[in-house]
Coordinates of C-alpha atoms in Angstrom, one line a residue:
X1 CA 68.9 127.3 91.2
X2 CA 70.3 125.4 88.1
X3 CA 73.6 125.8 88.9
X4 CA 72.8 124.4 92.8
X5 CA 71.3 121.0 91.1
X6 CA 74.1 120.9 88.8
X7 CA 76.5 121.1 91.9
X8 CA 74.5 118.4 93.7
X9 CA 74.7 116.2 90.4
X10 CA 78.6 116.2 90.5
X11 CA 79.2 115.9 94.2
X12 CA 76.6 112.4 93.9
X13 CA 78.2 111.3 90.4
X14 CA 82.0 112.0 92.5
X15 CA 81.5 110.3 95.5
X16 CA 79.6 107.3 93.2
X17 CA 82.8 106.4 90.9
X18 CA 84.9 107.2 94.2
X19 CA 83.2 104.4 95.7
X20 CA 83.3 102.4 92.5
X21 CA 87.0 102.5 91.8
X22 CA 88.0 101.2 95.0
X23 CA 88.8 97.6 95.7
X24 CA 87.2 95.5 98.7
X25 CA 89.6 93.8 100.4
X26 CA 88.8 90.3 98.8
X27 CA 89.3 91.9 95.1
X28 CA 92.6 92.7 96.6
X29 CA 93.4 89.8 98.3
X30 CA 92.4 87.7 95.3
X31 CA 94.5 90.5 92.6
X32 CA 97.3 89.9 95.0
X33 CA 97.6 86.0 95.3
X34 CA 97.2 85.5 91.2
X35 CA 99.9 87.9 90.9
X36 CA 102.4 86.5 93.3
X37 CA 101.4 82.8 91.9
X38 CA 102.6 84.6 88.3
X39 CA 105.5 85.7 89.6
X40 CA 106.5 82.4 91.3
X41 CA 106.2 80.6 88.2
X42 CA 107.9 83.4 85.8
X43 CA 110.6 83.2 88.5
X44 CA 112.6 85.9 86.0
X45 CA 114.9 87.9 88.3
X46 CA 118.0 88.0 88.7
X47 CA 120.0 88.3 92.1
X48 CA 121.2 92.3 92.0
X49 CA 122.1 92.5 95.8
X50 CA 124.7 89.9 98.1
X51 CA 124.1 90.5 102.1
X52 CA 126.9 87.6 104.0
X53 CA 126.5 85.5 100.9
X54 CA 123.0 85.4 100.1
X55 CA 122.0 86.8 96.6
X56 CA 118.4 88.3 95.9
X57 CA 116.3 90.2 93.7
X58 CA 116.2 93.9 95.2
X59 CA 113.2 95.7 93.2
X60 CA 113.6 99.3 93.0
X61 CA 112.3 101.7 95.4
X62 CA 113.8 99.0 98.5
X63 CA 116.6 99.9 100.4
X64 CA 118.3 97.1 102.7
X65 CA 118.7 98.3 105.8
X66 CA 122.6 98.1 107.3
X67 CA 121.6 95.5 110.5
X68 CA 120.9 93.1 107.9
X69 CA 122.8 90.0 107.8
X70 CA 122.3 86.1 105.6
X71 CA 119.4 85.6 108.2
X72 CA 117.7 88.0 108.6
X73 CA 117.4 90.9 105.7
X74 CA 115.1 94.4 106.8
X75 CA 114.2 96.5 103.7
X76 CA 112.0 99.3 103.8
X77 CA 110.4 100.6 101.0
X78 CA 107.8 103.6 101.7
X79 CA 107.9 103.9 105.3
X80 CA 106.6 100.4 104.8
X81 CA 109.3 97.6 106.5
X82 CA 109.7 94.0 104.7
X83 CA 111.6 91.3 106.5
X84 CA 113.2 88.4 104.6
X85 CA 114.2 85.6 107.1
X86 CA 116.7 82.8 105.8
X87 CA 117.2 79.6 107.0
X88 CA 120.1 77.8 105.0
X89 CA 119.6 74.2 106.7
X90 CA 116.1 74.3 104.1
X91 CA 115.7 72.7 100.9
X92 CA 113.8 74.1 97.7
X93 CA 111.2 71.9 98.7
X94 CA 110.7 72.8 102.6
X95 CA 107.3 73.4 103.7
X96 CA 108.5 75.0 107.1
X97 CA 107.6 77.8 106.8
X98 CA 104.2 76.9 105.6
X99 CA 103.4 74.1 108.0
X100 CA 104.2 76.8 110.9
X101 CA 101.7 79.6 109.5
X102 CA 99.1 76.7 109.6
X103 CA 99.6 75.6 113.0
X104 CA 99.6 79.2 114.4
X105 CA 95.8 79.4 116.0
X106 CA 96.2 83.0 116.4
X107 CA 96.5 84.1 112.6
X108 CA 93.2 84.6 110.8
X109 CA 94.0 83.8 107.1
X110 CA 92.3 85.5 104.7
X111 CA 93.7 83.6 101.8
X112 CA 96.8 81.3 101.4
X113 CA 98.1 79.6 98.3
X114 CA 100.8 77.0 97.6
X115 CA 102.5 76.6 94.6
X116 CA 105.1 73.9 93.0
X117 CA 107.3 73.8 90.2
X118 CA 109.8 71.8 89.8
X119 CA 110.8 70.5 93.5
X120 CA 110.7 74.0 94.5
X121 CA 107.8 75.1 96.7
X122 CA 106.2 78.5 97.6
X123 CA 103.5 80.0 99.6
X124 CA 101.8 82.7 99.6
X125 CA 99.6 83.8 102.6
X126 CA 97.2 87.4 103.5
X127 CA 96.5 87.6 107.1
X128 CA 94.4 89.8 108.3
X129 CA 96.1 92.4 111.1
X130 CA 93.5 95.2 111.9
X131 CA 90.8 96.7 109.4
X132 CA 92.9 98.8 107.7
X133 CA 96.1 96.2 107.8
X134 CA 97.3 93.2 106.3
X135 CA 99.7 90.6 107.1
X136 CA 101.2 89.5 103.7
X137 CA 103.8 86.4 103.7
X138 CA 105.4 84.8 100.7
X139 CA 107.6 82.3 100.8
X140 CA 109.8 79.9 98.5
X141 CA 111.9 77.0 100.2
X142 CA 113.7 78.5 103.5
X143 CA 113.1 82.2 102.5
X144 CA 110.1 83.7 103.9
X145 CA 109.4 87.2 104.1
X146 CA 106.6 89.4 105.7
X147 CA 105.2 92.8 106.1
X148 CA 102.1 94.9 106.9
X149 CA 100.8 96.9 104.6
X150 CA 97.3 98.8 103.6
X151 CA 94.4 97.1 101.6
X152 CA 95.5 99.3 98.6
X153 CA 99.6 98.3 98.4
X154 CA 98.5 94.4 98.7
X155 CA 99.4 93.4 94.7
X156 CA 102.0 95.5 94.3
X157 CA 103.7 94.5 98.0
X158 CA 103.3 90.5 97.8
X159 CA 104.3 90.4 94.2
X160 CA 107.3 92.4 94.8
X161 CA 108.0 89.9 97.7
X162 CA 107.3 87.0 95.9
X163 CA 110.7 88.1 93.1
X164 CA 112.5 88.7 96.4
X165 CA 112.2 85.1 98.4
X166 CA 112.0 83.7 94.8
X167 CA 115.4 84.6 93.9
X168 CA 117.4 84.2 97.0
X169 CA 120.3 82.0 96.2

């Protein structure tokens, strides 16, 4: 009898911290844009990849897929696919890419940030896609780049992106 209580204690005390540990989507969302403002600013990485003349950031675990050219860059990383669009005829300080997520009716933002430093410009921007999928865009200048991913990969995914789009030279 005490060792069927002491079961029932354990699977109740299991399923509580279960339940505790995981993030809501807004703890994610919010965790997510902090970091990718952070890594906007520290702006610390250096171009380790050249696709048709363009240099960027490649963090490990990517792999750039062959189709890619200076436009239009696919990377995978975890059965999870990233594309980073380029438009060369941008400055530093485009909003582009911005003003065209804001005038898109059909996207439901879940959060968006901007951010500024020194003539440069970047975005950041968590859409939501279907409950158990996000939309996550970063942007910096004429480099955007997007994916879906799950509630759980959001701060790791849009900070990664954010070193990627921020380094493209």
């Amino acid at each position: 009898m005490f060792g069927k209580w002491k079961f029932i204690f354990l699977l109740v005390m299991s399923v509580f911290l279960l339940t505790a540990c995981n993030e809501s989507l807004s703890d994610q969302v919010t965790a997510g844009v902090e970091a990718a403002e952070a890594a906007f600013h520290l702006n610390d990485k250096e171009p380790t990849e050249e696709i048709d003349g363009i240099q960027l950031y490649k963090p490990t675990g990517f792999v750039i897929s062959e189709q890619s050219d200076a436009q239009n860059i696919v990377m995978t990383k975890n059965k999870e696919t990233f594309i980073l669009f380029n438009n060369p005829n941008e400055k530093n300080d485009s909003q582009l890419f911005y003003d065209l997520l804001l005038a898109d009716q059909n996207k439901e933002i879940i959060e968006q940030s901007t951010f500024n430093d020194d003539g440069i410009f970047g975005f950041v921007a968590v859409v939501k896609s279907d409950d158990d999928h996000v939309e996550l865009i970063t942007s910096v200048g004429g480099s955007k780049m997007t994916t879906l991913t799950t509630i759980k990969n959001i701060e790791e995914n849009i900070t990664e992106m954010m070193e990627i789009v921020r380094s493209v030279k």
